[in-house]
Short mmCIF file of C-alpha atoms in Angstrom, two decimals:
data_model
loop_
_atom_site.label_atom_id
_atom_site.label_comp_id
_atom_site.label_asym_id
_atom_site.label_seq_id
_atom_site.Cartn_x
_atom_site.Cartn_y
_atom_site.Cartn_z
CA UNK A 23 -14.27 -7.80 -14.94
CA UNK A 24 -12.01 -6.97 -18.14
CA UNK A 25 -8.61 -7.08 -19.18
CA UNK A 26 -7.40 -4.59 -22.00
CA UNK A 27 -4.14 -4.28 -23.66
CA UNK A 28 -1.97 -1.73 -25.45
CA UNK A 29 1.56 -0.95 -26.10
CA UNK A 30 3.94 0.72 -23.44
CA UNK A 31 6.38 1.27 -25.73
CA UNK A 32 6.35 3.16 -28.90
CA UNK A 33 7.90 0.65 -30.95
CA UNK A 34 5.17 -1.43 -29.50
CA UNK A 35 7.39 -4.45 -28.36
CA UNK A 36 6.43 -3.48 -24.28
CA UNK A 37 2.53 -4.11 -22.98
CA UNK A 38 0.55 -2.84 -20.27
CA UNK A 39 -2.55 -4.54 -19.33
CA UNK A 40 -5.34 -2.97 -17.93
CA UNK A 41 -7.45 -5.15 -15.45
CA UNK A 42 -10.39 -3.50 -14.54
CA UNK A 43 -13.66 -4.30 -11.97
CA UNK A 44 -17.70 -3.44 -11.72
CA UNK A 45 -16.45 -0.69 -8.99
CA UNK A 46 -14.57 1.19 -12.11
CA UNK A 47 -10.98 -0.01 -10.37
CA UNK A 48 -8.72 0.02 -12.98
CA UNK A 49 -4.81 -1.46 -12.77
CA UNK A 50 -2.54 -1.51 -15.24
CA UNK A 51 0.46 -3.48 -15.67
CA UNK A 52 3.64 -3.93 -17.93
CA UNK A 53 5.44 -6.79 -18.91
CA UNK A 54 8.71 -4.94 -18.49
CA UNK A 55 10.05 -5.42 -15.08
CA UNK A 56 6.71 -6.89 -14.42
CA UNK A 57 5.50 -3.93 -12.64
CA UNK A 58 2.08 -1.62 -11.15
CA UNK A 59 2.23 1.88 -13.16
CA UNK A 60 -1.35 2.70 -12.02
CA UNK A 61 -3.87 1.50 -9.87
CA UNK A 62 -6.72 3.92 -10.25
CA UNK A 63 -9.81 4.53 -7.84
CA UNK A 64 -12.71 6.27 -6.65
CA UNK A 65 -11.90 8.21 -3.20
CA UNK A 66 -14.42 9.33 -0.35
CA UNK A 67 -16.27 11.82 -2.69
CA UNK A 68 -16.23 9.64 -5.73
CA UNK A 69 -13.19 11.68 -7.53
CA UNK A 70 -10.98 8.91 -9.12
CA UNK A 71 -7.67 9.33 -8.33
CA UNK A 72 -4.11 7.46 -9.20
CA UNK A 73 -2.50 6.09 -6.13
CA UNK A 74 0.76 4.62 -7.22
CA UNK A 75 4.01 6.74 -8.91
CA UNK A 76 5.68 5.93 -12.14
CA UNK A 77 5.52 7.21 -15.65
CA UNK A 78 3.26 7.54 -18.79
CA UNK A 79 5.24 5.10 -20.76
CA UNK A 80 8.46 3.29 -21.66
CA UNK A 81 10.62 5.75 -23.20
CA UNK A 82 9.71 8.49 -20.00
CA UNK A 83 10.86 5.31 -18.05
CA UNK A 84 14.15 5.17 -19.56
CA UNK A 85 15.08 8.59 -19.12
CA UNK A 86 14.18 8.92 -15.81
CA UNK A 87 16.48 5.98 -15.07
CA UNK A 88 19.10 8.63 -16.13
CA UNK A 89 18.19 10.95 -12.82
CA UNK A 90 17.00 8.46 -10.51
CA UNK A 91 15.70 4.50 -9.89
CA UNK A 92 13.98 4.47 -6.86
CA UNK A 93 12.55 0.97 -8.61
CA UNK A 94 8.58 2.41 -8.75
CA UNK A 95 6.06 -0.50 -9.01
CA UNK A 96 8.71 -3.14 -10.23
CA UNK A 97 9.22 -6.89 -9.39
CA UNK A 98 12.92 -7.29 -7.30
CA UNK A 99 14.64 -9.61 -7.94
CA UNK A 100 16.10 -12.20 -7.88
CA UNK A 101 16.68 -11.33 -3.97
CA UNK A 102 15.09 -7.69 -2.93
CA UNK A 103 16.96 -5.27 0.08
CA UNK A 104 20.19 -5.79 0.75
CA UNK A 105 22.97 -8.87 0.99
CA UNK A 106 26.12 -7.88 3.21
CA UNK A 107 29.37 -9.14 2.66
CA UNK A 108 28.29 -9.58 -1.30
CA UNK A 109 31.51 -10.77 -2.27
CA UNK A 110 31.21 -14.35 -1.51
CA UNK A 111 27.76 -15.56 -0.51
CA UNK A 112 27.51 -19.04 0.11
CA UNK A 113 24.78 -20.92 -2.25
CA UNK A 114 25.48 -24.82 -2.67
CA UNK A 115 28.20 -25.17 -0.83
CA UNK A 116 30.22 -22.43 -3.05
CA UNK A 117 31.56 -19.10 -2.56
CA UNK A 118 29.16 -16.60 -5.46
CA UNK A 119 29.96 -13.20 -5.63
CA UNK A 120 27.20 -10.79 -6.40
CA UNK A 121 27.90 -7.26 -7.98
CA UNK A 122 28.60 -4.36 -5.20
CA UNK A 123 25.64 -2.21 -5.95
CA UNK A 124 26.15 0.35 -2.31
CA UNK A 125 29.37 0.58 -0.76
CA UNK A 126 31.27 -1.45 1.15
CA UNK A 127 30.16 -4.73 -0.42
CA UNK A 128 26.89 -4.42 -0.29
CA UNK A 129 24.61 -5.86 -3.03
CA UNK A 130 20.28 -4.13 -3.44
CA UNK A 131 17.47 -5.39 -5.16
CA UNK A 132 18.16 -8.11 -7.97
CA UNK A 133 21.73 -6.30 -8.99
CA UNK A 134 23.07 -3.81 -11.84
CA UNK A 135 19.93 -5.50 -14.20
CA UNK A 136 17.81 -7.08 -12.41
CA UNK A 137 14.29 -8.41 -12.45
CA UNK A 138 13.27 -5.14 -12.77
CA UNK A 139 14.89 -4.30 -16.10
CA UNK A 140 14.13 -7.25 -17.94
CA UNK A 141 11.40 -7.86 -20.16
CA UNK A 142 8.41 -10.93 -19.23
CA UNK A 143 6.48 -12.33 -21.24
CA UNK A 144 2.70 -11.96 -20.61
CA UNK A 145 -0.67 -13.57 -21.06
CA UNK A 146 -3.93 -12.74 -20.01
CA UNK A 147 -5.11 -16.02 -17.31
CA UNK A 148 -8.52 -15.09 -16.69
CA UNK A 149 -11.40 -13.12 -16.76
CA UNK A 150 -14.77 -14.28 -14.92
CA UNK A 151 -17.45 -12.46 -12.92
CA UNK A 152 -14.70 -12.50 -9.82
CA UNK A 153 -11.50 -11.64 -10.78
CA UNK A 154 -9.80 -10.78 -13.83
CA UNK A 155 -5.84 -11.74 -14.05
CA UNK A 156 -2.62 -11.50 -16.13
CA UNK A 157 0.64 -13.65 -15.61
CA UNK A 158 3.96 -12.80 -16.62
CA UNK A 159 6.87 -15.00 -16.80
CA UNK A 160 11.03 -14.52 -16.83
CA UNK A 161 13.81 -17.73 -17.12
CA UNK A 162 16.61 -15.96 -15.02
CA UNK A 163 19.74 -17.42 -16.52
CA UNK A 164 22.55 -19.42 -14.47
CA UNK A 165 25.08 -17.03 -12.93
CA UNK A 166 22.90 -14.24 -13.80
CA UNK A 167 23.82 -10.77 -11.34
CA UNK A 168 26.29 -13.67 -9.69
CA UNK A 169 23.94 -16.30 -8.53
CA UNK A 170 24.10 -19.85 -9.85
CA UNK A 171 21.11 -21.79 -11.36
CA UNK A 172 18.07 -21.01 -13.86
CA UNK A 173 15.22 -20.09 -12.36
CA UNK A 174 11.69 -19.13 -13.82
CA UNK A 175 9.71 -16.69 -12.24
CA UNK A 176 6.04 -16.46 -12.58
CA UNK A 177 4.84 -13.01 -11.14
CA UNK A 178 0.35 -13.39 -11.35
CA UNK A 179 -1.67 -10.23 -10.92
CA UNK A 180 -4.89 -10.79 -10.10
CA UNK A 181 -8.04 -7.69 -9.36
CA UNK A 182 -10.72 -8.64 -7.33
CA UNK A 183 -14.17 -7.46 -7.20
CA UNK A 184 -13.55 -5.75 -3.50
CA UNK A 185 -10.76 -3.77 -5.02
CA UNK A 186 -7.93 -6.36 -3.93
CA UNK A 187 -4.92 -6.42 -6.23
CA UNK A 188 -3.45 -10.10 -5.44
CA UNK A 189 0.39 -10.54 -6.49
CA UNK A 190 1.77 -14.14 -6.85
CA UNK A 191 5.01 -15.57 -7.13
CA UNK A 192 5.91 -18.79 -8.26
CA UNK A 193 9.96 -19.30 -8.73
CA UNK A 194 11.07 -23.04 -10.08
CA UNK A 195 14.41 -23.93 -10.29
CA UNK A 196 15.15 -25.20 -13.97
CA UNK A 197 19.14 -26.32 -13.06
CA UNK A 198 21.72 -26.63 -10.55
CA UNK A 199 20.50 -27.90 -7.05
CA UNK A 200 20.55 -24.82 -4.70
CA UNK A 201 19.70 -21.29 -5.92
CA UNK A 202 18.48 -18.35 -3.53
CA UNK A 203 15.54 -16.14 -4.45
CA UNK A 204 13.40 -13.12 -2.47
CA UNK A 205 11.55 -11.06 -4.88
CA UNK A 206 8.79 -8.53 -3.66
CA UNK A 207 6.97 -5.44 -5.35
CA UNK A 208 8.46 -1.86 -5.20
CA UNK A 209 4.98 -0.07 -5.24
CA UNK A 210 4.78 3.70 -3.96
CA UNK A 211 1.68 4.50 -2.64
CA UNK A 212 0.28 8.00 -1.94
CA UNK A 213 -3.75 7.83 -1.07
CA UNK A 214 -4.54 11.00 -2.33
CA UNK A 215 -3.16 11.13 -5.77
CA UNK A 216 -0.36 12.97 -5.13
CA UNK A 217 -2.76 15.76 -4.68
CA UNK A 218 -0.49 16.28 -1.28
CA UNK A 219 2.70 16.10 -2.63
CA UNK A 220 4.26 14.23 0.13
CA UNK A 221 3.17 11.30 2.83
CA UNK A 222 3.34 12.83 5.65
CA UNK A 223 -0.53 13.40 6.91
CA UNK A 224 -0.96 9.70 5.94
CA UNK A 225 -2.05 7.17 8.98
CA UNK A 226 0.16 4.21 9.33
CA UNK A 227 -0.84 0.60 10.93
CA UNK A 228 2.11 -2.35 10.86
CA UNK A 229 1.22 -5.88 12.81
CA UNK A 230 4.75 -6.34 13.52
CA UNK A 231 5.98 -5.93 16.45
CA UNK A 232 9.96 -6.20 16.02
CA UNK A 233 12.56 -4.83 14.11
CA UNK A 234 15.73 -5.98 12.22
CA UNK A 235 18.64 -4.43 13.99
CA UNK A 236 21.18 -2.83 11.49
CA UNK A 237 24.57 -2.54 11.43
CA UNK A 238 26.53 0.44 13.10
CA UNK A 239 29.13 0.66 10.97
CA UNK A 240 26.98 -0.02 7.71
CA UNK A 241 23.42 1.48 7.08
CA UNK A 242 20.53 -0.82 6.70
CA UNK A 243 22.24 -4.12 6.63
CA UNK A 244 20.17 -6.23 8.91
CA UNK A 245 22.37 -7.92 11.16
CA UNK A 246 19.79 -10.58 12.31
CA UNK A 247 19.06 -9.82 15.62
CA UNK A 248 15.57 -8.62 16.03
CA UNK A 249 14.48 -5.94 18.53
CA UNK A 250 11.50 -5.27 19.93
CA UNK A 251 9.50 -1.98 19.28
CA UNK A 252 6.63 -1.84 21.60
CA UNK A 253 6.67 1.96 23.14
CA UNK A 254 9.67 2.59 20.54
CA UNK A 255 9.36 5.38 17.98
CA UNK A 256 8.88 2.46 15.76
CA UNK A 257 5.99 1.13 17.41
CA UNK A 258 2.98 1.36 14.73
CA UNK A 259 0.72 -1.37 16.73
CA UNK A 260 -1.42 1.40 16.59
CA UNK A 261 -2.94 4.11 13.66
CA UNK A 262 0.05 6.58 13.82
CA UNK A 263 0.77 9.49 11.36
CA UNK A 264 3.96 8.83 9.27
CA UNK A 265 4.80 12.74 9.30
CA UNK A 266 5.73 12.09 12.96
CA UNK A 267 9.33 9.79 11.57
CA UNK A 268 10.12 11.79 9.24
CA UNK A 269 13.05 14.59 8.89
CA UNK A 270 15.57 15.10 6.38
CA UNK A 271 17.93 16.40 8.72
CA UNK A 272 18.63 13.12 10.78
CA UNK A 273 20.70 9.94 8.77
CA UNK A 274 17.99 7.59 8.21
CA UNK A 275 15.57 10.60 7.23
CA UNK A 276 12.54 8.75 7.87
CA UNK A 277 11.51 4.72 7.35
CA UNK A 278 13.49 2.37 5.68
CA UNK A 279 12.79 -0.85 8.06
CA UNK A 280 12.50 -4.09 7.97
CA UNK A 281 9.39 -4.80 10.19
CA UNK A 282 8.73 -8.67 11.29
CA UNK A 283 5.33 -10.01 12.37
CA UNK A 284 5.00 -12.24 15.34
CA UNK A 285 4.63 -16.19 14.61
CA UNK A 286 6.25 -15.66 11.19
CA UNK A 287 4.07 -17.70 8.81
CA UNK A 288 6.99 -18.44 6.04
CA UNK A 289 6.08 -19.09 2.88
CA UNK A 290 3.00 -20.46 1.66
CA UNK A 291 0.35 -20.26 4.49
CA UNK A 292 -2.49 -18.17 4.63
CA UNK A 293 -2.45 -14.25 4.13
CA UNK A 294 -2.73 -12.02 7.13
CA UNK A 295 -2.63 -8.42 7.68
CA UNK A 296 0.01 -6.52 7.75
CA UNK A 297 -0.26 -2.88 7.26
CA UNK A 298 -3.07 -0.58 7.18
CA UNK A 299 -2.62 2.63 5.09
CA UNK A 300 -4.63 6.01 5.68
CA UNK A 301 -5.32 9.38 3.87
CA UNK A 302 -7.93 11.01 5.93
CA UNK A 303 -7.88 13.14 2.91
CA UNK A 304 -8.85 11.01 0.20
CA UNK A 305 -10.70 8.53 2.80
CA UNK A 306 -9.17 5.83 0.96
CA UNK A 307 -7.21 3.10 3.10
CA UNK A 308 -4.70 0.59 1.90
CA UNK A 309 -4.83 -2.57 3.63
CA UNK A 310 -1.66 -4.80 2.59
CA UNK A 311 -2.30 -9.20 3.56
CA UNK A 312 0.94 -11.41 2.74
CA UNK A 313 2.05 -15.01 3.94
CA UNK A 314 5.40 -13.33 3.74
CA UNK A 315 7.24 -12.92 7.37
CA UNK A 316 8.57 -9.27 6.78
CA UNK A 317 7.59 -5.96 5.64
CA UNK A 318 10.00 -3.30 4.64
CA UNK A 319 8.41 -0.24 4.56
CA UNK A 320 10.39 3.08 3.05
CA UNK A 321 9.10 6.14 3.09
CA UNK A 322 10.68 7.70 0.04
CA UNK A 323 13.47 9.29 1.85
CA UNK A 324 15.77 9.71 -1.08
CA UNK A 325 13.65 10.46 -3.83
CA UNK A 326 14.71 12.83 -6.38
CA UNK A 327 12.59 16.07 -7.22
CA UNK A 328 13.73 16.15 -10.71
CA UNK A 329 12.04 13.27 -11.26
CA UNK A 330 8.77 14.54 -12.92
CA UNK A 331 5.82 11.57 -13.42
CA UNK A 332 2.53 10.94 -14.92
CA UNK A 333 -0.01 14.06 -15.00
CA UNK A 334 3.01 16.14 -14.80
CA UNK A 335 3.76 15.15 -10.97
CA UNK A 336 7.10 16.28 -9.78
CA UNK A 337 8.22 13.81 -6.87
CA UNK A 338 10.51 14.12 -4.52
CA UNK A 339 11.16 13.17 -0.75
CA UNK A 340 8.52 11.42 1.24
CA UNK A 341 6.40 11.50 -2.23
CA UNK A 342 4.80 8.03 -1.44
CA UNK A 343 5.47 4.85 0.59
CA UNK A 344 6.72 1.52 -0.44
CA UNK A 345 5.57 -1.68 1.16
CA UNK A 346 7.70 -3.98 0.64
CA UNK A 347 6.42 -8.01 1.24
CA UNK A 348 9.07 -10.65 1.81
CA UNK A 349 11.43 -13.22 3.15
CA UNK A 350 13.84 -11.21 5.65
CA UNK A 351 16.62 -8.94 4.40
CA UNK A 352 20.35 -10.29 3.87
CA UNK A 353 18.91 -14.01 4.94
CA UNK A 354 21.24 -15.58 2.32
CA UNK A 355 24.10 -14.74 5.26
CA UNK A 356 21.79 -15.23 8.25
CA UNK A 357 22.36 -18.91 9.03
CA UNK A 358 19.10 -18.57 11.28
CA UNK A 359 17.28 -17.02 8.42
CA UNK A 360 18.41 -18.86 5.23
CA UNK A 361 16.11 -21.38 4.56
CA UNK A 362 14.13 -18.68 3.96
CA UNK A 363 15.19 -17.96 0.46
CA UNK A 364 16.76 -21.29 -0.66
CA UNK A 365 15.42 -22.60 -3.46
CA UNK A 366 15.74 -26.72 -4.45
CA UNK A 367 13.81 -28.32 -7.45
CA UNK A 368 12.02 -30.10 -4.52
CA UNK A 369 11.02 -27.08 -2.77
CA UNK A 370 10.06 -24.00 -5.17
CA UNK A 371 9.35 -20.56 -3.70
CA UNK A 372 5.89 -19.44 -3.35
CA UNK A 373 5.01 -15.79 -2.23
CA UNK A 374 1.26 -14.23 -2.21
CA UNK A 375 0.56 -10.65 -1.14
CA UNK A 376 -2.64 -8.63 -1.51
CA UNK A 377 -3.16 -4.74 -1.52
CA UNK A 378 -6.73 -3.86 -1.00
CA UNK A 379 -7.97 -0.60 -1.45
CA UNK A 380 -11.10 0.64 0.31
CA UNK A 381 -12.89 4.08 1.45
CA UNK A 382 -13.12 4.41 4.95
#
């Protein structure tokens, strides 16, 4: 096991770390928005291949932020998916009001400048026969993107020998006595590289079996109800191929869920499975373990194809797949679902999600 590092940026002032196994698994991450910008490894026939999207470096970063953010590989945050009304979530007792990010109040993924645009610090933790791992840390500021309190987040990435990239959370509030956090990783995933330009011959396993309804009257604001799926086109109890959901020609366009597993664990308790991802061309598979009681899983629907990547890949719709870990969507204004993301000095928030990536 080894961890590397180099700058991101050309000015040098942004690191990526590579962490690196026996099996020749190499991932790197970057201190800036704390985020995956390559996990690298062997498929079926030995061919290495890169299985996440992003960009060679900082500055390409930046300027595709000028076409398009679809958030690739980055720590959300302070609370990921969506909060609906925005404009006066209670936290403490009082009335916050969080920036509208999507119409009609609605408030996505950390804010204007979230977790994902700021800059960590980082440290290398560890490196042993087992595991090789790199921490990075950010002191969110009181009233930061609306919500009271400082917090620290600690986002840990860990590589195991069996090709298991572990991603901890740690969140400690610093002041105040109520804040609300819900951060997850915004990882696309396509098995093969990219070397099939879009998901849609990928096989698809979730353990949940219900789904958030949404709103009617505003897309893909959970409205806390949850509906069973079994025999539903949403049902993926069982290996299903992901081309089957989606079609640009329908409003959703394909996934963009938030799945729930039965017996929610909450926070803290042990991982368990919750997705299984296929290429039967690659022969890789993606298996995803969190303690975390939801998955949102987005197929890319709204991915620019201007955006053009590393090696010169031009995304677009359905490119890759994000799988989202986390406490349930909008919970800061689901009384039944709150205590999910409140965070007391007492009580921090703890979050642990693996991705393991095998062959067949």
């Amino acid at each position: 096991m080894a961890v590397t590092k180099h700058a991101f940026s050309q000015d040098g002032t942004i690191d990526e770390y590579v962490l690196s196994n026996k099996q020749g698994t190499k991932v790197y991450v970057t201190n800036w928005g704390a985020r995956l910008t390559r996990f690298i490894v062997a498929d079926k026939t030995g061919t290495l291949r890169d299985i996440v999207a992003g960009f060679e470096d900082y500055e390409s970063w930046q300027k595709s932020l000028a076409i398009d953010d679809p958030y690739f590989g980055a720590t959300i945050g302070r609370v990921a998916g969506r909060i609906w009304p925005c404009d006066n979530v209670l936290i403490n007792g009082q009335p916050c009001q969080l920036p509208e990010i999507q119409p009609n109040k609605v408030y996505l993924h950390g804010g204007i400048n979230g977790f994902d645009k700021k800059l960590f610090s980082g440290q290398v933790l560890s490196t042993t026969e087992s595991a090789a791992a790199v921490e990075f840390a950010y002191i969110s500021e009181d009233k930061e993107e609306g919500i009271p309190g400082d917090i620290e987040l600690r986002v840990k990435y860990t590589l195991d020998q069996e090709n298991g990239l572990h991603i901890e959370y740690l969140g400690t509030l610093l002041s105040g006595t109520e804040t609300i956090l819900n951060p997850t990783n915004h990882t696309y995933w396509n098995l093969t590289g990219f070397a099939e330009p879009t998901i849609h011959h990928h096989m698809c396993r979730l353990t949940a079996d219900r789904v958030m309804e949404c709103r009617a009257d505003i897309p893909m604001v959970p409205t806390g109800r949850l509906l069973p799926i079994k025999n539903t086109k949403l049902d993926f109890t069982q290996l299903k191929q992901i081309g089957e959901d989606l079609d640009p020609s329908n409003a959703e366009r394909g996934l963009d869920h938030v799945f729930v597993m039965e017996n929610e664990p909450g926070s803290g308790s042990q991982v368990r499975e919750a997705a299984v991802l296929e290429s039967p061309k690659s022969g890789l598979r993606l298996t995803v373990l969190t303690d975390q009681p939801a998955l949102v899983v987005y197929t890319g629907n709204w991915i620019s194809d201007k955006l053009v990547g590393k090696y010169g890949v031009r995304y677009g719709n359905y490119a890759a797949i994000a799988l989202e870990a986390q406490q349930v969507a909008n919970a800061a204004n689901l009384p039944e679902f709150r205590s999910q993301v409140v965070v007391t000095r007492e009580s921090p928030f703890t979050h642990h999600t693996v991705y393991r990536v095998n062959t067949t």
